Amino acid sequence: MTRTPHRPPTVLVLRALGLGDLLAGVPALRGVRRGFPGHRIVLALPPGLTEAALATGAVDAVFPAEAPGRAVPSLTHWAGPPPDLAIDLHGNGPESRDALAALRPGRLLAHACPDGPPWQAQAHERDRWCAFLHAYGIPADPLDLRLPKPDAPSPAPGAVVVHPGAASGSRRWPGERYAAVVRCLRAAGHHVVLTGGPGEEALVRSVAEHSGQPAGDVLAGGLPYGELSALVAGASLVLSGDTGLAHLAVAHGTPSVTLFGPVSPRLWGPPPSPRHLALWKPGPPGDPHGRTPDARLLRIRSGEVAAACLTLLRPVRDGEPAARPEVARVH
């Protein structure tokens, strides 16, 4: 009689969102990894993020799941036995809870469960999900967010990476202002590379044309994750809006300047560090998924962004404190 191979218990985690959401969730995922060392950790997320998810070292496998926008995907194509444990890191509503509950897991952890902890609306995203796990007795460190160095070489080592795109118009600083900053950085002798995701080709081309950027330094259309990760890890600086590339810079410890508008950096920004500057004009919160640039984002001027970039790019002598740009509101 043939014996069935031992199947380790399975933890299914739902966080089917974007790259920035995945990277902001790494501390929580690592908490799950440490909390269940003998389990197989499976992460449900869009298949396009498979390589990025596996690169975190926090999950063993990916279960493809995606829905338009930030909606909750169906999980009914789960083909294996019910997961021993299901964890909702997707949201705080009944929709994500119910998607996991439909798989009849042995146990379900979710904000919307009767025993779920209260939702911390004003907490930073990393802190919120680590606190969620803590409430269930699973330790997680919000600062455990660094990624290992990519194996692939950078396509532009030492370059300043400028990423003008963002998933929504409200988080997209005007292209002509990015172009002005690029001209300033190049005039100061820095090698600049422009990047953009799928569907952002026209925006990246416009920034390149207005800044006189050479065609060979324009990487539009979306690089494969491994190449993008290597580019960011080997960069001297990353300039972007509040988008996935900013989180990737933090994960690799690459200096960054991030422009915030509708959402405060206290909720989605980098951890306190002299390597990361978050520029933001205080005001009432806006719509992070709106179509037009947020009013607070538009109050950030090209000159203060260039000053912030040049501050982080300036060589610092041993024992000399790093200067902070007085023209920018930094958090």
mmCIF file of C-alpha atoms in Angstrom, residues 2 9 17 31 34 51 89 132 164 198 200 215 237 243 301 318 330:
data_model
loop_
_atom_site.group_PDB
_atom_site.id
_atom_site.type_symbol
_atom_site.label_atom_id
_atom_site.label_comp_id
_atom_site.label_asym_id
_atom_site.label_seq_id
_atom_site.Cartn_x
_atom_site.Cartn_y
_atom_site.Cartn_z
ATOM 1 C CA THR A 2 1.413 3.383 -1.055
ATOM 2 C CA PRO A 9 -0.263 22.477 7.222
ATOM 3 C CA LEU A 17 -3.344 44.421 -4.126
ATOM 4 C CA GLY A 31 5.592 37.689 11.249
ATOM 5 C CA ARG A 34 8.097 33.128 11.938
ATOM 6 C CA GLU A 51 8.348 37.157 -8.549
ATOM 7 C CA LEU A 89 -4.401 41.096 5.209
ATOM 8 C CA PHE A 132 -3.439 43.052 13.815
ATOM 9 C CA PRO A 164 6.821 59.987 -12.803
ATOM 10 C CA PRO A 198 2.720 49.523 -18.441
ATOM 11 C CA GLU A 200 2.720 55.038 -18.805
ATOM 12 C CA ALA A 215 16.573 57.656 -25.404
ATOM 13 C CA LEU A 237 18.494 57.901 -5.469
ATOM 14 C CA THR A 243 3.710 54.419 -5.494
ATOM 15 C CA ARG A 301 7.231 72.907 -6.354
ATOM 16 C CA ASP A 318 32.648 61.505 8.204
ATOM 17 C CA VAL A 330 9.725 66.793 5.417
#
